[in-house]
mmCIF file of C-alpha atoms and ligand atoms in Angstrom:
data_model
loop_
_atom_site.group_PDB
_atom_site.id
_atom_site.type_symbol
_atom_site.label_atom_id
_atom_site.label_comp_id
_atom_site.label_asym_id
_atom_site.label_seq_id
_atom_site.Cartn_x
_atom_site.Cartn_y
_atom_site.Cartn_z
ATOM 1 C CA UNK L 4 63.643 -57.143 38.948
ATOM 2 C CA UNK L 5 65.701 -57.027 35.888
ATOM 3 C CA UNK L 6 66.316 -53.958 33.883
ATOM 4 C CA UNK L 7 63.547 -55.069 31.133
ATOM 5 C CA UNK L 8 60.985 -55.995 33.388
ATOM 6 C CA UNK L 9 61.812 -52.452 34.944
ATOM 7 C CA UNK L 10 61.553 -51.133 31.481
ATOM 8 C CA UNK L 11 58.150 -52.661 30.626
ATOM 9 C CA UNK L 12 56.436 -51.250 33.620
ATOM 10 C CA UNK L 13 57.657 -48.504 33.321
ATOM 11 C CA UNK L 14 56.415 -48.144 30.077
ATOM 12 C CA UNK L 15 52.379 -49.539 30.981
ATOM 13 C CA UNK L 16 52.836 -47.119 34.107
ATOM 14 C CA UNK L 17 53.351 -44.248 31.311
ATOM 15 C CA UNK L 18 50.946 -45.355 28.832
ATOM 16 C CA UNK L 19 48.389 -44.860 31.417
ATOM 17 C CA UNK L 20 49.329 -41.976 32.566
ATOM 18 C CA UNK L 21 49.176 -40.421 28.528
ATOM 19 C CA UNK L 22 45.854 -42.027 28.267
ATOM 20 C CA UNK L 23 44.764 -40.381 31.424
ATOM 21 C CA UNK L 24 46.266 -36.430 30.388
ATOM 22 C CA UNK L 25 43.132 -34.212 29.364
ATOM 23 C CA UNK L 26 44.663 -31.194 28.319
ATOM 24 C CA UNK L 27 47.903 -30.169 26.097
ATOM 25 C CA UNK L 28 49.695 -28.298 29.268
ATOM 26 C CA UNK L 29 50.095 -31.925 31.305
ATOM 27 C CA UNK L 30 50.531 -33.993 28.455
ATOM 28 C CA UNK L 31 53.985 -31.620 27.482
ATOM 29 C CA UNK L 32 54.704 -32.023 31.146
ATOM 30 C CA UNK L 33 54.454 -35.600 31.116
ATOM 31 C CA UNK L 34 57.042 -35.664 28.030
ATOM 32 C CA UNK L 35 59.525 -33.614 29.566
ATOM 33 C CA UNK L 36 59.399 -36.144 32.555
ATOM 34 C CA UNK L 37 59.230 -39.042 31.149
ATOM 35 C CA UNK L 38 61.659 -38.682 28.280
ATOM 36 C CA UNK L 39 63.770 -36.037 29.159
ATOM 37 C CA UNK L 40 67.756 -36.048 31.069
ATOM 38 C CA UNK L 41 66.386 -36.368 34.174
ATOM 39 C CA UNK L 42 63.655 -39.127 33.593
ATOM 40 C CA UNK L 43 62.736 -42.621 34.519
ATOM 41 C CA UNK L 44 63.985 -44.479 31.614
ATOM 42 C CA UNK L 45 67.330 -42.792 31.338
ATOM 43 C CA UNK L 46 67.050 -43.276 35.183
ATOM 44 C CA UNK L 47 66.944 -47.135 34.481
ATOM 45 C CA UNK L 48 69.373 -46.730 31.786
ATOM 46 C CA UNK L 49 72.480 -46.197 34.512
ATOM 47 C CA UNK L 50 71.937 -49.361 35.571
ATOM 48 C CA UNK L 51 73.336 -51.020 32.314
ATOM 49 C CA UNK L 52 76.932 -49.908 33.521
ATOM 50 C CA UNK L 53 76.434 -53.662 35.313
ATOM 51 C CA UNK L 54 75.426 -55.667 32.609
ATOM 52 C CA UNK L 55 76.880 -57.885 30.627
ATOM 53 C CA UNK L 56 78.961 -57.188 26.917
ATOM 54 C CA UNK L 57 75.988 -58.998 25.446
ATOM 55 C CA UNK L 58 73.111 -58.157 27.516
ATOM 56 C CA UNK L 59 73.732 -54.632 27.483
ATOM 57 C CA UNK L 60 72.841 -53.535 23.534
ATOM 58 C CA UNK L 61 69.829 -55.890 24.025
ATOM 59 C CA UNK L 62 68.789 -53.622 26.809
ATOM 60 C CA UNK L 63 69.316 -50.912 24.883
ATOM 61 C CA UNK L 64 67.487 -51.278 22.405
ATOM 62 C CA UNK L 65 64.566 -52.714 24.100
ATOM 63 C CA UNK L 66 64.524 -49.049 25.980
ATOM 64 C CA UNK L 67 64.472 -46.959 22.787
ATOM 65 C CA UNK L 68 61.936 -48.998 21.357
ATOM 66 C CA UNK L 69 60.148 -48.030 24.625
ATOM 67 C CA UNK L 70 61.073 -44.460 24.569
ATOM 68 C CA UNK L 71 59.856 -44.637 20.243
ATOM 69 C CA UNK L 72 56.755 -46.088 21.583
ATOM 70 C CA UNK L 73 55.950 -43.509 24.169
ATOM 71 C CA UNK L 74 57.082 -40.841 22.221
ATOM 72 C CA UNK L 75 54.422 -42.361 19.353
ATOM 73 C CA UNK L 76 51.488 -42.541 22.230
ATOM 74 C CA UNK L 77 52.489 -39.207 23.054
ATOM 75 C CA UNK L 78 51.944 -37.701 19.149
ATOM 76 C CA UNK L 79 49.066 -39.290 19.407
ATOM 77 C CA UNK L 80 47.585 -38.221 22.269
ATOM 78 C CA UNK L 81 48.836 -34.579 21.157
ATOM 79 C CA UNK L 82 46.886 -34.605 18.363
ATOM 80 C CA UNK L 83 43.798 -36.100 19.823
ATOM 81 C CA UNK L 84 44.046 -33.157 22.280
ATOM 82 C CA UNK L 85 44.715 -30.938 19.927
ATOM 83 C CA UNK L 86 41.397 -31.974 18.295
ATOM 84 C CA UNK L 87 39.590 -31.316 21.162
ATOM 85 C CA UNK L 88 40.161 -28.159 22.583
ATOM 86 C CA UNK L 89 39.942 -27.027 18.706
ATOM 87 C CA UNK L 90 36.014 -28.284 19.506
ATOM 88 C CA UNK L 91 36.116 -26.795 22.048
ATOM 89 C CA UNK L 92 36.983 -23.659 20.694
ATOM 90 C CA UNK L 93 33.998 -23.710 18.066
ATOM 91 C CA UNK L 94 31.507 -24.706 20.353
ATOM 92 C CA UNK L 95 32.331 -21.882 22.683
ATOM 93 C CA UNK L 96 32.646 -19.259 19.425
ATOM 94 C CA UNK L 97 29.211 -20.680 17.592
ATOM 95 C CA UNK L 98 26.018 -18.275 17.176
ATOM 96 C CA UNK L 99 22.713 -19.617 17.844
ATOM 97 C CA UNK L 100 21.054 -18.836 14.819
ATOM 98 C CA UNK L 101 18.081 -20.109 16.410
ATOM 99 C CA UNK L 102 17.931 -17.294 18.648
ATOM 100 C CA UNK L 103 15.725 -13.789 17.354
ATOM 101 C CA UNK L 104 18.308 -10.922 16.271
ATOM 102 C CA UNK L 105 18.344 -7.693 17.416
ATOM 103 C CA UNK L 106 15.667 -5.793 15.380
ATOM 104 C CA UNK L 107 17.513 -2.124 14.039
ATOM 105 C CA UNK L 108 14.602 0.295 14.041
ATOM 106 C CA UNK L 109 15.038 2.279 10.789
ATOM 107 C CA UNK L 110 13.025 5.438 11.000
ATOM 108 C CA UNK L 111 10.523 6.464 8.794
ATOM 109 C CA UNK L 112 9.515 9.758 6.516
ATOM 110 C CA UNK L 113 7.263 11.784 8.168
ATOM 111 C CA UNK L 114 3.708 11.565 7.162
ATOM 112 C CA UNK L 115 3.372 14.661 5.783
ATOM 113 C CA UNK L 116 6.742 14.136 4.011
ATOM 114 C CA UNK L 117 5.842 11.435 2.336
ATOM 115 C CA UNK L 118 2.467 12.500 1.245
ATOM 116 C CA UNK L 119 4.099 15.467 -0.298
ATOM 117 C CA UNK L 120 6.954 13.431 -2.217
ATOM 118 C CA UNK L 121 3.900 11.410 -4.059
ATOM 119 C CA UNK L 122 2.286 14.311 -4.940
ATOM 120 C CA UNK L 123 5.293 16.011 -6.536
ATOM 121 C CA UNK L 124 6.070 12.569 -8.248
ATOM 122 C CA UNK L 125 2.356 12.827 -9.635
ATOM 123 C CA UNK L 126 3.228 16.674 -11.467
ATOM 124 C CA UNK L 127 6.910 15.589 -12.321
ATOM 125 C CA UNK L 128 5.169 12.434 -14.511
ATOM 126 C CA UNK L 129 3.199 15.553 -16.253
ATOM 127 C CA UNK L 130 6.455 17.758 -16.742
ATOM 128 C CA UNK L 131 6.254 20.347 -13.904
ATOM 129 C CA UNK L 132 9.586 21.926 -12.204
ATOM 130 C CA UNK L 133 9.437 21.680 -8.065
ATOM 131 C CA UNK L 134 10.195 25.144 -7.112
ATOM 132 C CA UNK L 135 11.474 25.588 -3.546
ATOM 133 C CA UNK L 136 10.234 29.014 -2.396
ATOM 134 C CA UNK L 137 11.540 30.807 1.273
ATOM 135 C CA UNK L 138 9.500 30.427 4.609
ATOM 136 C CA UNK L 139 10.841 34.006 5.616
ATOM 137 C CA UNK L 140 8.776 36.494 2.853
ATOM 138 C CA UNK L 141 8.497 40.122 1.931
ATOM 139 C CA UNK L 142 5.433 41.704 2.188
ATOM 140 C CA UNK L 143 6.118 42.327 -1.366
ATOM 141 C CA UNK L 144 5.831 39.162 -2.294
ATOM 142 C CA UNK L 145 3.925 37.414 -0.108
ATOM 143 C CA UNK L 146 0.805 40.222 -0.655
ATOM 144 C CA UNK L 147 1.995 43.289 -2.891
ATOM 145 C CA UNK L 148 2.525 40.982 -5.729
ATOM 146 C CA UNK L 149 -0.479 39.031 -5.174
ATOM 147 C CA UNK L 150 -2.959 41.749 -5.964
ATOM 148 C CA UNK L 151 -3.392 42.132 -1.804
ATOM 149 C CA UNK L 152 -2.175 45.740 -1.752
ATOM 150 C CA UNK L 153 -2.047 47.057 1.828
ATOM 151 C CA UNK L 154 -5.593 48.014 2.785
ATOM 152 C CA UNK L 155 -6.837 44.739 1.124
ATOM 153 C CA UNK L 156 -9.491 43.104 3.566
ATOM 154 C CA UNK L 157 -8.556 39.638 2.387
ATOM 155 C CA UNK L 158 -5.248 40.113 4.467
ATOM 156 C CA UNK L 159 -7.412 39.788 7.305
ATOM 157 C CA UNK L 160 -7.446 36.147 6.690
ATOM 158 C CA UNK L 161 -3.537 35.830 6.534
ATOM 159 C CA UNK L 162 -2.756 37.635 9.397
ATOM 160 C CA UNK L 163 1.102 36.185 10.616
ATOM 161 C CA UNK L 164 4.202 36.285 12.614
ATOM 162 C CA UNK L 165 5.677 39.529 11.554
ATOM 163 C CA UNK L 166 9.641 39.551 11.624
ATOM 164 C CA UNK L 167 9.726 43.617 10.726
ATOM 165 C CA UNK L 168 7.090 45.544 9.137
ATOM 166 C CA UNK L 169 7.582 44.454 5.803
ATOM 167 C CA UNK L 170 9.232 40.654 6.372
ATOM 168 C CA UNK L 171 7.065 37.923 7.868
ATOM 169 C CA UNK L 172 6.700 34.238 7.799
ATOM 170 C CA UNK L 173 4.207 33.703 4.751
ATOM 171 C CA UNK L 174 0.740 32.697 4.575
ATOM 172 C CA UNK L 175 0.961 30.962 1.686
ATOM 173 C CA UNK L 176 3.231 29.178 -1.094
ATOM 174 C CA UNK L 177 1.618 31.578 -3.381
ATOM 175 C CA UNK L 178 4.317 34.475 -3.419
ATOM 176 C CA UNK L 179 6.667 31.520 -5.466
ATOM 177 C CA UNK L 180 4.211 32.233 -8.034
ATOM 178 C CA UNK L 181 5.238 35.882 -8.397
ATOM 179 C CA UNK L 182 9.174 34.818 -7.685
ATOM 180 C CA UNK L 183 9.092 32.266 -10.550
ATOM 181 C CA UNK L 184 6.880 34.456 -13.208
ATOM 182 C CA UNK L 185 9.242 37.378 -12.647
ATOM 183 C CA UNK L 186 12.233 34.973 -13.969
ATOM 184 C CA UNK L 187 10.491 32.606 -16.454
ATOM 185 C CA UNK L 188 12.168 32.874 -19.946
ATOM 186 C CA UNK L 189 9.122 31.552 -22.495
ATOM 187 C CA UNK L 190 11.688 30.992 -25.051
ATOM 188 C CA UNK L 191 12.431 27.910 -23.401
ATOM 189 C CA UNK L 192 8.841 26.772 -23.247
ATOM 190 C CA UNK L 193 5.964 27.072 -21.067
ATOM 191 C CA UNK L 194 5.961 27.675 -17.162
ATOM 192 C CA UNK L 195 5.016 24.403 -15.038
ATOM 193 C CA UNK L 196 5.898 24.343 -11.520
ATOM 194 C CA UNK L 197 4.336 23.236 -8.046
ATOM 195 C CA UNK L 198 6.248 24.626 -5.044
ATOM 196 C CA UNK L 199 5.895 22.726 -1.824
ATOM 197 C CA UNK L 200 6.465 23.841 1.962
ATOM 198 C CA UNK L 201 5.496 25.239 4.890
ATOM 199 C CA UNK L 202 3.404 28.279 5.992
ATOM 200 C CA UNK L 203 1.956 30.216 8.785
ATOM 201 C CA UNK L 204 -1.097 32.139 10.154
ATOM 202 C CA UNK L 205 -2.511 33.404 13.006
ATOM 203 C CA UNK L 206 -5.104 30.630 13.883
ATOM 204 C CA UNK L 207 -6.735 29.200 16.840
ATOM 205 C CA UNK L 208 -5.079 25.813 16.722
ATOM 206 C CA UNK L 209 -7.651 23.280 16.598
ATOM 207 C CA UNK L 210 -8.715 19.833 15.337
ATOM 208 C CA UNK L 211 -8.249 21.239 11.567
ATOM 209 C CA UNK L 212 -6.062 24.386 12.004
ATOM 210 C CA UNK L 213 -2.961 25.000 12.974
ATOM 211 C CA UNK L 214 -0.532 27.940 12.850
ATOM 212 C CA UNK L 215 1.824 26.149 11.072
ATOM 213 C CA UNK L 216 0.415 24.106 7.833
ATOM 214 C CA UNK L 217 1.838 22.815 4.245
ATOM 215 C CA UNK L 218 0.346 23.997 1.160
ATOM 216 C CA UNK L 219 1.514 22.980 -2.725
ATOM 217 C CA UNK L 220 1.186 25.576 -4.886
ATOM 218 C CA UNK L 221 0.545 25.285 -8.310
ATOM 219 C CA UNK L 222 1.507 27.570 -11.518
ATOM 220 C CA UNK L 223 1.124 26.884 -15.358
ATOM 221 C CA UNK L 224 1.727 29.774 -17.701
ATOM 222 C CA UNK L 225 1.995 30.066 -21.398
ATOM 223 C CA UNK L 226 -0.215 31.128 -24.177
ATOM 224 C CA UNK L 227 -3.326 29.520 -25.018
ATOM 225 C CA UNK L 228 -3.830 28.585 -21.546
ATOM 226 C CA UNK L 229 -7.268 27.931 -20.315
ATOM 227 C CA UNK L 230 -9.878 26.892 -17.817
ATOM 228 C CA UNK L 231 -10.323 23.947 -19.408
ATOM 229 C CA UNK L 232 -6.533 23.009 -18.677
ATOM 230 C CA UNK L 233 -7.016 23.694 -14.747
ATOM 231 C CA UNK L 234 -9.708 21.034 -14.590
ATOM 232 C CA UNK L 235 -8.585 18.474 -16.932
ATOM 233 C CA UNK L 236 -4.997 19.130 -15.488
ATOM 234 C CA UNK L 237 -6.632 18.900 -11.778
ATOM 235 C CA UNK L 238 -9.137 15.783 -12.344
ATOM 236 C CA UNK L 239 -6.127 14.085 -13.660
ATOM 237 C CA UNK L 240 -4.292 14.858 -10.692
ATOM 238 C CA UNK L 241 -7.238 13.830 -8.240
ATOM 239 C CA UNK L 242 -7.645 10.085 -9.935
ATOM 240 C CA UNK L 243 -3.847 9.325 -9.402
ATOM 241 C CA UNK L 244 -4.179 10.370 -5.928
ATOM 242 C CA UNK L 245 -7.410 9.343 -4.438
ATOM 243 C CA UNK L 246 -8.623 6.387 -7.686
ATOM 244 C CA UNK L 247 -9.746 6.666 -10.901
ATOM 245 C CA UNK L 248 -13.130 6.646 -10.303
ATOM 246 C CA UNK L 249 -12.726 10.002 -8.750
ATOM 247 C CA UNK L 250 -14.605 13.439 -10.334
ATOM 248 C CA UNK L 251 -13.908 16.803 -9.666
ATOM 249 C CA UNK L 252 -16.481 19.671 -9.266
ATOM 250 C CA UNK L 253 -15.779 23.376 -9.471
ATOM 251 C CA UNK L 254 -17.844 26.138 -7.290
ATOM 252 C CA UNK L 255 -16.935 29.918 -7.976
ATOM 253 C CA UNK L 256 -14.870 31.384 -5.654
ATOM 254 C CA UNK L 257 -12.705 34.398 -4.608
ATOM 255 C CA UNK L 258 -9.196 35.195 -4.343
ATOM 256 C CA UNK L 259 -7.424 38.256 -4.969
ATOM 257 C CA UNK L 260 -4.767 36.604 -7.211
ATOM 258 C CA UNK L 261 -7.359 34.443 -9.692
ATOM 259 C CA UNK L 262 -9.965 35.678 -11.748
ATOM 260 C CA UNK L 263 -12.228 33.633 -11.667
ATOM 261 C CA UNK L 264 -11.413 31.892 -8.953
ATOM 262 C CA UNK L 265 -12.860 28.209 -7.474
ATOM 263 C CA UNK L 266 -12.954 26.162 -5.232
ATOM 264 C CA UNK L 267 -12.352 22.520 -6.285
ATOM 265 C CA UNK L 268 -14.113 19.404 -4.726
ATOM 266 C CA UNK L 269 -13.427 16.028 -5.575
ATOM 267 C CA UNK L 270 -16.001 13.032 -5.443
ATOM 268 C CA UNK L 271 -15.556 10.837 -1.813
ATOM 269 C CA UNK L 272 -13.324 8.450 -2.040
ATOM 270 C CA UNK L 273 -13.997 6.434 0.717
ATOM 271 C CA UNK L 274 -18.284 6.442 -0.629
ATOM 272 C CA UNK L 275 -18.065 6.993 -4.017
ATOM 273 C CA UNK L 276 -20.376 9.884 -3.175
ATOM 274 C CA UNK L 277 -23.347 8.332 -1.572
ATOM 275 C CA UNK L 278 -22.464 10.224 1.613
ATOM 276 C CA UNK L 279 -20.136 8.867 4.527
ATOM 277 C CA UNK L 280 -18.264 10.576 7.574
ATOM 278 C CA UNK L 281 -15.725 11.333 5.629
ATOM 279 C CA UNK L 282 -17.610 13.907 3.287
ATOM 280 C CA UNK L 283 -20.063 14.680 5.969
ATOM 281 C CA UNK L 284 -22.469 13.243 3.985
ATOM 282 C CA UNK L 285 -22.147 15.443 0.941
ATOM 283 C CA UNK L 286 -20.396 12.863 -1.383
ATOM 284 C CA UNK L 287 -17.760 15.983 -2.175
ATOM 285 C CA UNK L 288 -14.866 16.578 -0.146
ATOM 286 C CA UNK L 289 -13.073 20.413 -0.567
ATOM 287 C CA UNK L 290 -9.434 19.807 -1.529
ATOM 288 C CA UNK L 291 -8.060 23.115 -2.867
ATOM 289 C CA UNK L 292 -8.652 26.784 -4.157
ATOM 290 C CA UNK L 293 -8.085 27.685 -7.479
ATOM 291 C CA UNK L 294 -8.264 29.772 -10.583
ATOM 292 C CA UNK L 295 -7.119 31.704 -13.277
ATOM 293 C CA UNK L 296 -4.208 34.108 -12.700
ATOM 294 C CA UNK L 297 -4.968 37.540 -12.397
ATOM 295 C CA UNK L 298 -4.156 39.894 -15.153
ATOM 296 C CA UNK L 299 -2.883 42.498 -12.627
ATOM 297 C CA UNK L 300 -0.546 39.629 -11.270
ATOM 298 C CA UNK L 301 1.187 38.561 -14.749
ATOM 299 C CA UNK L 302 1.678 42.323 -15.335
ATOM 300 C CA UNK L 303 3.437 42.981 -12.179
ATOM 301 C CA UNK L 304 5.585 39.909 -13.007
ATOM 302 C CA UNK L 305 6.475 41.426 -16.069
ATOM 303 C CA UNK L 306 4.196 38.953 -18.389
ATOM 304 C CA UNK L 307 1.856 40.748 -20.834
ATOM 305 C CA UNK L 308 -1.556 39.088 -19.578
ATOM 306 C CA UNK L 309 -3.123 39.819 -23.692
ATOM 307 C CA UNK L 310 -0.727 37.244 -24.951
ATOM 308 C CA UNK L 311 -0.261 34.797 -21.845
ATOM 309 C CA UNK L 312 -2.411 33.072 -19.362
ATOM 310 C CA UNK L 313 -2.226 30.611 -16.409
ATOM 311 C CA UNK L 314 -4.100 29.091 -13.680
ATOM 312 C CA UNK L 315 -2.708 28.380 -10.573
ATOM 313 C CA UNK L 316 -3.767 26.320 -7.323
ATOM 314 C CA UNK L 317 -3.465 26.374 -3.569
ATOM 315 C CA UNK L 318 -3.556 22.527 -2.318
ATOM 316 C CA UNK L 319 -3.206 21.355 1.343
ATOM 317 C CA UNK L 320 -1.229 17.847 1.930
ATOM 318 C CA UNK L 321 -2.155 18.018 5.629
ATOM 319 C CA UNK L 322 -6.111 17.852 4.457
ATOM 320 C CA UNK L 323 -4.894 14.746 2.057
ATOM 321 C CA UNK L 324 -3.230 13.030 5.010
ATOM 322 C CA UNK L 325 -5.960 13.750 7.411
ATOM 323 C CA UNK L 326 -8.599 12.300 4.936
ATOM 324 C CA UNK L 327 -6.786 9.327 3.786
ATOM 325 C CA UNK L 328 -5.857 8.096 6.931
ATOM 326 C CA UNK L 329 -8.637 8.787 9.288
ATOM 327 C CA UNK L 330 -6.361 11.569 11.562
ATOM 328 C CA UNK L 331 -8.986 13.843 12.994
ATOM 329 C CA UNK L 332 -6.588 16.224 14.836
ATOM 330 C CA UNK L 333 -4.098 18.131 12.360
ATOM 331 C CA UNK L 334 -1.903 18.342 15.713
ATOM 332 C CA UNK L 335 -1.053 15.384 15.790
ATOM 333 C CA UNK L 336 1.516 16.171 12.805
ATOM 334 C CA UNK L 337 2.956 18.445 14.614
ATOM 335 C CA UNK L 338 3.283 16.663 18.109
ATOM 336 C CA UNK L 339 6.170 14.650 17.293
ATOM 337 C CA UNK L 340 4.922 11.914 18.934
ATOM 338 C CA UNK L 341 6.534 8.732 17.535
ATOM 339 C CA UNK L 342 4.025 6.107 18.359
ATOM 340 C CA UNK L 343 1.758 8.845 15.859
ATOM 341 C CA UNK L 344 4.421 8.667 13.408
ATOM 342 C CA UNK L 345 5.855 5.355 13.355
ATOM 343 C CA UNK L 346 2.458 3.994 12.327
ATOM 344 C CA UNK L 347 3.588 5.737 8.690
ATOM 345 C CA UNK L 348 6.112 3.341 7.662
ATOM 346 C CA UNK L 349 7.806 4.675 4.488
ATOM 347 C CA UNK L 350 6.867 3.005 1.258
ATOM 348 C CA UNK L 351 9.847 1.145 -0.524
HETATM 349 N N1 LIG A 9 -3.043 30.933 -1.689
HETATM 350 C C1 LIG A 9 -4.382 30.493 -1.470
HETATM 351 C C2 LIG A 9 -4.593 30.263 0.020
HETATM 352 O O1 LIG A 9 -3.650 30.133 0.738
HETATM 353 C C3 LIG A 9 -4.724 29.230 -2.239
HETATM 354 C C4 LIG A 9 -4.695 29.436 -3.709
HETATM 355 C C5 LIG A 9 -3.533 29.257 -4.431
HETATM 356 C C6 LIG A 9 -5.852 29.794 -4.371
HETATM 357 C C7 LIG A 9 -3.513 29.448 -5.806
HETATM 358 C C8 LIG A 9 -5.852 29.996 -5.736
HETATM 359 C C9 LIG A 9 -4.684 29.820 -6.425
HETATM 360 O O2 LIG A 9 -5.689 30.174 0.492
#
């Protein structure tokens, strides 16, 4: 066979063999073979020694055409290959975005929480300071201050968890009242405040007590002040929360720190005061205790009670939550139960 018939099949052998290499790694191997020292074409190349003075350039050029055009299919293929595996490479790195993602549970405010946080929104629209008072009282304050001197029967009631004789955990926000009067400068306008947080009694824990609970307490002092600012300031108060087709009714009370005292009731807002299981049929449901401060209680906080008055008010967000959404056991805040909780996803 002469040298360029060796050449050419050498060269279809090749091609097919490029055409057949699937993956970079062969192809490079195939290069180094075929084109390199030790290949077929310089192989074939030795034989020109024989040829002729004429023949021989012809030969030669025919082979590096062959070893241009191999090199070319090789490029070629290179690229092709390249291509591919580049495919590859994003088909194997895609996301399914057809697939569901992973949900991130974000947690939620509890209830009570968040029932407290719209109240205090509701009194800082009407200019009122929140006033964080201690858990951990003086008898002082917690009683003494509130016209409950130590015989009082009405301590009865409030019986707690006594840390010494005269420091316990208090019964009620009300001793903020006394903390806040005692350091109120009227130069700088009147005293507004509500003072959320927890406190304790000895109860029977039950469907609607527990001995831990959350009250809001409620001060306004200045001069001037008068019953008639409790119950417009309280109706006001009652529509924003529970609609404002809401009423509020007042029943005379007693507590040692108001005189008079009331209790406050506002119209059902689940009936409109027809009578439902919510208001056990009464068309009122109890919401908080209030009343005018007690003269005796300015005094000992240092306010002259014949130029200033107040009212305050005791409410209970635990009685809010329970009403508004249908929780009959006041436990049930306490439990830490999370498929209780989680059904109070917090408002954006
Ligand atoms: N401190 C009272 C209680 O715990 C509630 C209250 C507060 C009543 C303020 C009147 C005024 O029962």
């Amino acid at each position: 066979m002469s040298l360029q018939s060796q050449l050419e099949q050498l060269k279809e052998e090749s091609l097919e063999k490029i055409t057949a290499s699937d993956n970079l790694g062969s192809l490079n191997d195939l290069r180094v073979n075929l084109l390199g020292k030790k290949g077929p074409i310089t192989e074939v190349l030795r034989g020109m020694k024989d040829l002729s003075n004429e023949e021989r350039p012809k030969v030669g050029s025919f082979a590096n055409i062959i070893k241009n055009q191999l090199q070319q299919s090789i490029d070629e293929k290179k690229v092709l290959l390249e291509q591919k595996k580049l495919q590859e490479e994003i088909a194997a790195e895609s996301i399914d975005i057809t697939l569901p993602g992973k949900k991130i549970t974000a947690g939620t405010s509890h209830i009570l929480t968040q029932v407290m946080e719209e109240i205090e929104d509701v009194f800082i629209g009407m200019g009122y300071q929140i006033i964080e008072g201690r858990e951990v009282e003086s008898d002082h304050y917690n009683f003494e201050r509130m016209n409950l001197p130590k015989d009082h029967p009405a301590r009865d009631m409030q019986d707690t968890f006594y840390i010494s004789e005269d420091i316990l955990v208090r019964t009620h926000t009300s001793p903020v009242q006394a903390r806040t009067m005692e350091q109120h400068d009227f130069s700088k306008g009147a005293l507004k405040m509500i003072s959320p947080g927890k406190v304790f009694r000895r109860d029977t824990d039950d469907a609607t007590h527990s001995h831990q609970f959350h009250q809001i307490e409620g001060l306004v002092v200045d001069k001037g002040i008068t019953m008639a600012d409790l119950k417009g300031t309280l109706e006001a108060v009652m529509k924003k929360m529970f609609g404002e087709n809401r009423s509020i009714r007042l029943r005379p009370s007693y507590f040692p720190f108001t005189e008079p005292s009331v209790e406050v009731d506002v119209s059902c807002f689940k009936c409109g005061g027809k009578g439902c299981n919510v208001c056990k049929y009464t068309g009122w449901i109890e919401i908080l205790g209030a009343g005018m401060v007690h003269p005796k209680v300015l005094a000992m906080s240092g306010i002259d009670p014949d130029v200033y008055t107040g009212f305050a008010f005791g409410l209970g967000p635990d009685r809010v939550a329970m009403l508004r959404y249908g929780v009959n056991d006041i436990r049930n805040f306490y439990l830490n139960d999370v498929r209780f909780l989680g059904q109070f996803q917090t408002k954006e």
